[in-house]
Amino acid sequence: MGGLIYDKNGKVVGHITSPDRLTAKSIEFWETEIGMELRCDICGSRLRSGDQKDHLWPYFTNHNRCRKCLEEEKT
Ligand SMILES: [Zn+2]
């Protein structure tokens, strides 16, 4: 895997080195592939579509964020 990240309209929304924005499919993929649940590093909730995965997960979870914690970090 590598390169650019696209949204559903084909617009480039990020680079693979930035933290990953999750979709329901990618969560399913990762959890099956790694055999671990993706959880927010701050509140511990299970991550959902639109949440953020640490690019280095499962080695690091420091940047795993649910949408709520992402919003709180921005402010
Ligand atoms: Zn959270």
CSV table of C-alpha atoms in Angstrom, one decimal, residues 18-73:
chain,number,residue,atom,x,y,z
A,18,SER,CA,-0.7,11.1,7.3
A,19,PRO,CA,-3.0,9.4,9.8
A,20,ASP,CA,-5.6,7.3,8.0
A,21,ARG,CA,-9.3,8.3,7.8
A,22,LEU,CA,-11.3,5.2,8.3
A,23,THR,CA,-14.2,3.8,6.3
A,24,ALA,CA,-16.4,1.0,7.4
A,25,LYS,CA,-14.6,-1.2,4.9
A,26,SER,CA,-11.2,-0.3,6.1
A,27,ILE,CA,-12.1,-0.9,9.7
A,28,GLU,CA,-13.4,-4.4,8.8
A,29,PHE,CA,-10.2,-5.0,6.8
A,30,TRP,CA,-7.8,-3.9,9.5
A,31,GLU,CA,-9.6,-5.7,12.3
A,32,THR,CA,-9.7,-8.9,10.4
A,33,GLU,CA,-6.1,-8.5,9.2
A,34,ILE,CA,-4.6,-7.6,12.6
A,35,GLY,CA,-7.1,-9.4,14.8
A,36,MET,CA,-7.5,-6.4,17.1
A,37,GLU,CA,-10.2,-3.9,17.6
A,38,LEU,CA,-9.5,-0.3,16.5
A,39,ARG,CA,-10.1,1.9,19.6
A,40,CYS,CA,-9.7,5.6,20.3
A,41,ASP,CA,-6.5,6.3,22.2
A,42,ILE,CA,-8.3,8.9,24.3
A,43,CYS,CA,-11.7,7.6,25.3
A,44,GLY,CA,-11.3,3.9,24.2
A,45,SER,CA,-14.4,3.8,22.0
A,46,ARG,CA,-14.5,1.5,19.1
A,47,LEU,CA,-13.5,3.5,15.9
A,48,ARG,CA,-16.1,4.0,13.2
A,49,SER,CA,-16.3,5.3,9.7
A,50,GLY,CA,-14.8,8.8,9.5
A,51,ASP,CA,-12.6,8.3,12.6
A,52,GLN,CA,-8.8,8.4,12.4
A,53,LYS,CA,-6.4,5.5,12.6
A,54,ASP,CA,-2.7,6.0,13.5
A,55,HIS,CA,-0.7,5.2,10.4
A,56,LEU,CA,1.5,3.0,12.5
A,57,TRP,CA,-1.3,1.1,14.1
A,58,PRO,CA,-1.1,-1.6,15.5
A,59,TYR,CA,2.4,-0.7,16.6
A,60,PHE,CA,1.2,2.7,17.9
A,61,THR,CA,-2.3,3.9,18.9
A,62,ASN,CA,-1.2,7.4,19.9
A,63,HIS,CA,-3.1,9.0,16.9
A,64,ASN,CA,-6.2,6.8,17.0
A,65,ARG,CA,-9.1,9.1,17.4
A,66,CYS,CA,-12.8,8.9,17.3
A,67,ARG,CA,-14.6,11.8,15.7
A,68,LYS,CA,-15.6,13.3,19.1
A,69,CYS,CA,-12.0,13.4,20.4
A,70,LEU,CA,-10.8,14.7,17.0
A,71,GLU,CA,-13.2,17.6,17.4
A,72,GLU,CA,-12.2,18.3,20.9
A,73,GLU,CA,-8.5,18.4,20.0
